[in-house]
Coordinates of C-alpha atoms in Angstrom, one line a residue:
X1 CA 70.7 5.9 33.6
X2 CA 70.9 6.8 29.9
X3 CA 74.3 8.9 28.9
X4 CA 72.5 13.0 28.1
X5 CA 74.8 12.3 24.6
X6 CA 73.4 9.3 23.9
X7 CA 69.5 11.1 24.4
X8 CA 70.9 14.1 22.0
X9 CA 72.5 11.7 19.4
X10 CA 69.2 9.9 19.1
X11 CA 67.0 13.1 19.0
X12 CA 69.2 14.8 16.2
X13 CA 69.0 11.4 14.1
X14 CA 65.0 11.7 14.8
X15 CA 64.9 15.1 13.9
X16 CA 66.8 14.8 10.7
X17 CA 65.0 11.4 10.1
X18 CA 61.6 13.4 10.3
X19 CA 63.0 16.3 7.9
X20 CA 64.1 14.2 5.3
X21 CA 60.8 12.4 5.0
X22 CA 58.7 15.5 5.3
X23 CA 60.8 16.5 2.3
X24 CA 60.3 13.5 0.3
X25 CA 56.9 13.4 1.1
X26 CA 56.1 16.9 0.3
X27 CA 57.6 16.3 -3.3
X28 CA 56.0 14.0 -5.7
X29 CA 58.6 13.5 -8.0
X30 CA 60.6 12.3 -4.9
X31 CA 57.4 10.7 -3.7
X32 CA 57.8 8.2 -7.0
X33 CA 60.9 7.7 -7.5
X34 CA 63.9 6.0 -5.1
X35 CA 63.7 8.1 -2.2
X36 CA 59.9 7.6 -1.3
X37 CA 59.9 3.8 -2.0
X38 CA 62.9 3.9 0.6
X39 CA 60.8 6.0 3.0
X40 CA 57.9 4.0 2.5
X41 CA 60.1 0.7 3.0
X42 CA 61.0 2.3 5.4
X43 CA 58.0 3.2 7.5
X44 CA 56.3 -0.3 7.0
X45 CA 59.7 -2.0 8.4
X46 CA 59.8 0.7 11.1
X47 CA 55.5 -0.3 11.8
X48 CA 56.2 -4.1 11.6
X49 CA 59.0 -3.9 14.2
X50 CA 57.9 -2.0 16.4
X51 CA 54.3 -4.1 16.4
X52 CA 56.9 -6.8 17.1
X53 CA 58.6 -4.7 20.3
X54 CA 54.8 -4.1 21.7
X55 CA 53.9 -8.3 20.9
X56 CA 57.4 -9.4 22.9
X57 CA 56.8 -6.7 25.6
X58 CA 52.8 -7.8 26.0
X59 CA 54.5 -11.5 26.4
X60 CA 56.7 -11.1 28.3
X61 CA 54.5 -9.2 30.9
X62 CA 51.5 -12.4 30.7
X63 CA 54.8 -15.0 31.3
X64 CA 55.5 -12.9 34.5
X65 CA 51.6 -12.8 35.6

């Protein structure tokens, strides 16, 4: 069983996570400058792995079957 810290740790990362790109986001000289290429960077490395995750799972369930 997960460790109840562990689940808050990870939900207050999440949460800020969330804020600060809302803020970024929500600001276009932000939007164009450093901080939204990070968050977009960001997003399309977060999109590619987690396609990635969902490929490995979907294997690895057929290998089983």
């Amino acid at each position: 069983m997960t460790n109840p810290r562990t689940i808050a740790l990870g939900a207050v990362v999440l949460t800020a996570a969330a804020l600060l790109v809302t803020l970024v986001a929500s600001s276009e000289p932000l939007w164009t400058s450093w901080p939204g290429a990070v968050v977009r960077f960001g997003g399309f490395v977060g999109a590619a792995g987690g396609l990635y995750a969902l490929a490995a799972r979907w294997d690895r369930r057929t290998a089983h079957d």
